[in-house]
Every structure is written in structure tokens, then in C-alpha cells.
CSV table of C-alpha atoms in Angstrom, one decimal:
chain,number,residue,atom,x,y,z
A,1,MET,CA,-3.3,65.7,-69.7
A,2,THR,CA,-0.5,63.1,-69.0
A,3,GLN,CA,0.2,61.8,-65.5
A,4,PRO,CA,3.4,63.9,-65.3
A,5,ARG,CA,1.5,67.1,-66.2
A,6,LEU,CA,-1.2,66.3,-63.7
A,7,ALA,CA,1.5,65.8,-61.0
A,8,VAL,CA,3.3,69.0,-62.0
A,9,THR,CA,0.1,70.9,-61.9
A,10,ALA,CA,-0.8,69.5,-58.5
A,11,VAL,CA,2.7,70.4,-57.1
A,12,LEU,CA,2.5,74.0,-58.5
A,13,GLU,CA,-1.0,74.5,-57.1
A,14,ARG,CA,0.1,73.4,-53.7
A,15,ALA,CA,3.1,75.7,-54.0
A,16,ARG,CA,0.8,78.6,-54.9
A,17,ALA,CA,-1.2,78.0,-51.8
A,18,GLU,CA,2.0,78.4,-49.8
A,19,ASP,CA,3.2,81.4,-51.9
A,20,GLU,CA,6.2,79.4,-53.1
A,21,HIS,CA,8.2,79.8,-56.3
A,22,LEU,CA,9.7,76.4,-57.1
A,23,THR,CA,12.8,75.4,-59.1
A,24,VAL,CA,12.7,72.5,-61.5
A,25,ALA,CA,14.6,70.4,-59.0
A,26,GLU,CA,11.9,71.1,-56.3
A,27,VAL,CA,9.1,70.3,-58.8
A,28,VAL,CA,10.9,67.0,-59.7
A,29,GLU,CA,11.2,66.1,-56.0
A,30,ARG,CA,7.6,66.8,-55.2
A,31,SER,CA,6.3,65.2,-58.4
A,32,ARG,CA,8.1,62.0,-57.4
A,33,GLU,CA,6.1,62.0,-54.1
A,34,ILE,CA,3.0,61.7,-56.3
A,35,LEU,CA,4.2,59.6,-59.2
A,36,GLY,CA,7.1,57.6,-57.7
A,37,ARG,CA,9.4,57.9,-60.7
A,38,VAL,CA,9.7,60.8,-63.1
A,39,SER,CA,12.7,62.2,-64.9
A,40,PRO,CA,13.9,65.7,-64.5
A,41,GLN,CA,13.7,66.1,-68.3
A,42,THR,CA,10.0,65.1,-68.3
A,43,VAL,CA,9.2,67.6,-65.6
A,44,TYR,CA,11.1,70.3,-67.4
A,45,ASP,CA,9.3,69.5,-70.6
A,46,CYS,CA,6.0,69.7,-68.8
A,47,LEU,CA,6.9,73.1,-67.3
A,48,LEU,CA,8.1,74.4,-70.7
A,49,ALA,CA,4.8,73.3,-72.4
A,50,MET,CA,2.7,74.7,-69.6
A,51,SER,CA,4.7,78.0,-69.7
A,52,ASP,CA,4.3,78.2,-73.5
A,53,ALA,CA,0.6,77.7,-73.0
A,54,GLY,CA,0.4,80.5,-70.5
A,55,VAL,CA,-0.8,78.4,-67.6
A,56,VAL,CA,2.6,78.5,-65.8
A,57,ARG,CA,4.9,81.5,-65.3
A,58,ARG,CA,8.6,81.1,-65.5
A,59,VAL,CA,10.5,83.5,-63.2
A,60,ASP,CA,14.1,84.1,-64.2
A,61,LEU,CA,16.1,85.7,-61.5
A,62,PRO,CA,19.8,86.7,-61.9
A,63,GLY,CA,22.1,84.2,-60.1
A,64,SER,CA,19.3,81.7,-59.4
A,65,PRO,CA,17.7,78.8,-61.3
A,66,ALA,CA,14.4,79.5,-63.0
A,67,ARG,CA,11.4,79.2,-60.8
A,68,PHE,CA,7.8,78.4,-61.7
A,69,GLU,CA,4.4,79.4,-60.5
A,70,THR,CA,0.8,79.1,-61.6
A,71,ARG,CA,-0.1,82.8,-60.7
A,72,VAL,CA,-0.2,84.3,-64.2
A,73,GLY,CA,-1.8,87.2,-65.9
A,74,ASP,CA,-2.1,89.6,-63.0
A,75,GLY,CA,1.1,91.6,-63.6
A,76,HIS,CA,2.6,90.9,-60.2
A,77,GLN,CA,6.4,91.2,-59.7
A,78,HIS,CA,8.8,89.7,-57.2
A,79,HIS,CA,10.9,90.7,-54.2
A,80,VAL,CA,14.1,88.6,-53.5
A,81,CYS,CA,15.7,88.5,-50.1
A,82,ARG,CA,19.4,89.0,-50.4
A,83,SER,CA,19.8,87.3,-47.0
A,84,CYS,CA,17.8,84.0,-47.3
A,85,GLY,CA,16.9,84.0,-51.0
A,86,ALA,CA,13.1,83.9,-50.4
A,87,VAL,CA,11.0,85.0,-53.4
A,88,GLN,CA,7.8,86.9,-52.6
A,89,ASN,CA,5.0,88.3,-54.8
A,90,VAL,CA,4.7,92.0,-55.1
A,91,THR,CA,1.3,93.4,-56.2
A,92,GLY,CA,0.1,96.9,-57.2
A,93,VAL,CA,2.9,97.6,-59.7
A,94,VAL,CA,0.9,97.3,-62.9
A,95,PRO,CA,0.7,100.7,-64.8
A,96,ALA,CA,-2.6,102.5,-64.3
A,97,PRO,CA,-3.8,106.0,-65.4
A,98,ASP,CA,-2.3,107.4,-62.2
A,99,ARG,CA,0.9,105.3,-62.6
A,100,PRO,CA,1.9,105.3,-66.2
A,101,GLY,CA,4.3,102.8,-67.6
A,102,PRO,CA,7.6,103.5,-69.3
A,103,ASP,CA,8.0,105.9,-72.2
A,104,LEU,CA,8.4,103.7,-75.2
A,105,PRO,CA,9.2,104.7,-78.8
A,106,PRO,CA,6.1,105.1,-80.9
A,107,GLY,CA,4.9,101.8,-82.4
A,108,THR,CA,6.7,99.7,-79.8
A,109,THR,CA,4.7,97.0,-78.0
A,110,VAL,CA,5.4,95.1,-74.8
A,111,ASP,CA,4.0,91.7,-74.1
A,112,ARG,CA,5.8,91.1,-70.8
A,113,ALA,CA,7.8,93.1,-68.3
A,114,GLU,CA,9.8,91.8,-65.3
A,115,VAL,CA,10.7,93.9,-62.4
A,116,VAL,CA,12.6,92.4,-59.5
A,117,TYR,CA,12.9,94.1,-56.1
A,118,TRP,CA,16.0,93.2,-54.2
A,119,GLY,CA,16.3,93.7,-50.4
A,120,VAL,CA,15.7,91.9,-47.2
A,121,CYS,CA,12.5,90.1,-46.3
A,122,ALA,CA,10.6,90.9,-43.1
A,123,ALA,CA,11.8,87.7,-41.3
A,124,CYS,CA,15.4,88.4,-42.0
A,125,ALA,CA,15.1,92.1,-41.1
A,126,LYS,CA,13.4,91.1,-37.8
A,127,GLY,CA,16.2,88.6,-37.0
A,128,ALA,CA,19.0,91.0,-37.8
């Protein structure tokens, strides 16, 4: 592992503990706190390689820059607050015998599905 990849990993692990989903710009800023200097392209390349390796998940939300997290492989989805833009994890949406998935044509396979729930987060709803 290179120093930039170690820094990006540390940044994403800290973000996971805070349930944050970081943009590339946020990862760059926080990586610079660790490394001093690192280019946005280097951070993006790290995130892309880590995403391709399956250790980082890229979350593409309409109207928002891509976000990254280390929580992978559990099938969770996301809720986006229309008021403040907060992104929160949503669990319990993986198809199960009592909750079947979509009807797909025979022979079709799915390797990834993204569901985004849009609404208002609890903090914004409380403040309204």
C-alpha cells in the first residue's frame, strides 16, 4: 500500500465511524491533514482502485458528486435529505424469502442494485 492509499483508507475508516459518506474533495482535504500534500488526482486514483477492488463503495446520487464509503457487501441503501443533503445508511432492504426482489427476465443476473430513498432527515423534520 502506498502512503496516499493508507491515508485515504484512514480517512474513510474515520468517516465510517461517523456514518459519513465523503466526496472526493472531502477525502482530499482530510488526506492532506495526514500527508501534508496530495493531489486530487492521486486521491481519485486511490478511490477508483479501491472501488474496483471492492474495498470501497462509490455512491452515485443524482445532482451530487460521487461519495465514497468503506461499508461494502451488506446490501444497504441510502436516504438523502432534500433539506440539508445528509446521506444516511438504510438497512433491511436486501431481498429475502419473505421480501422477494424484482421480477427479472429468465437468465438475467444482477451484480449490484442501488435504491435511494429521498425525503427529510429526522433533524430537519424536527427543526421544521
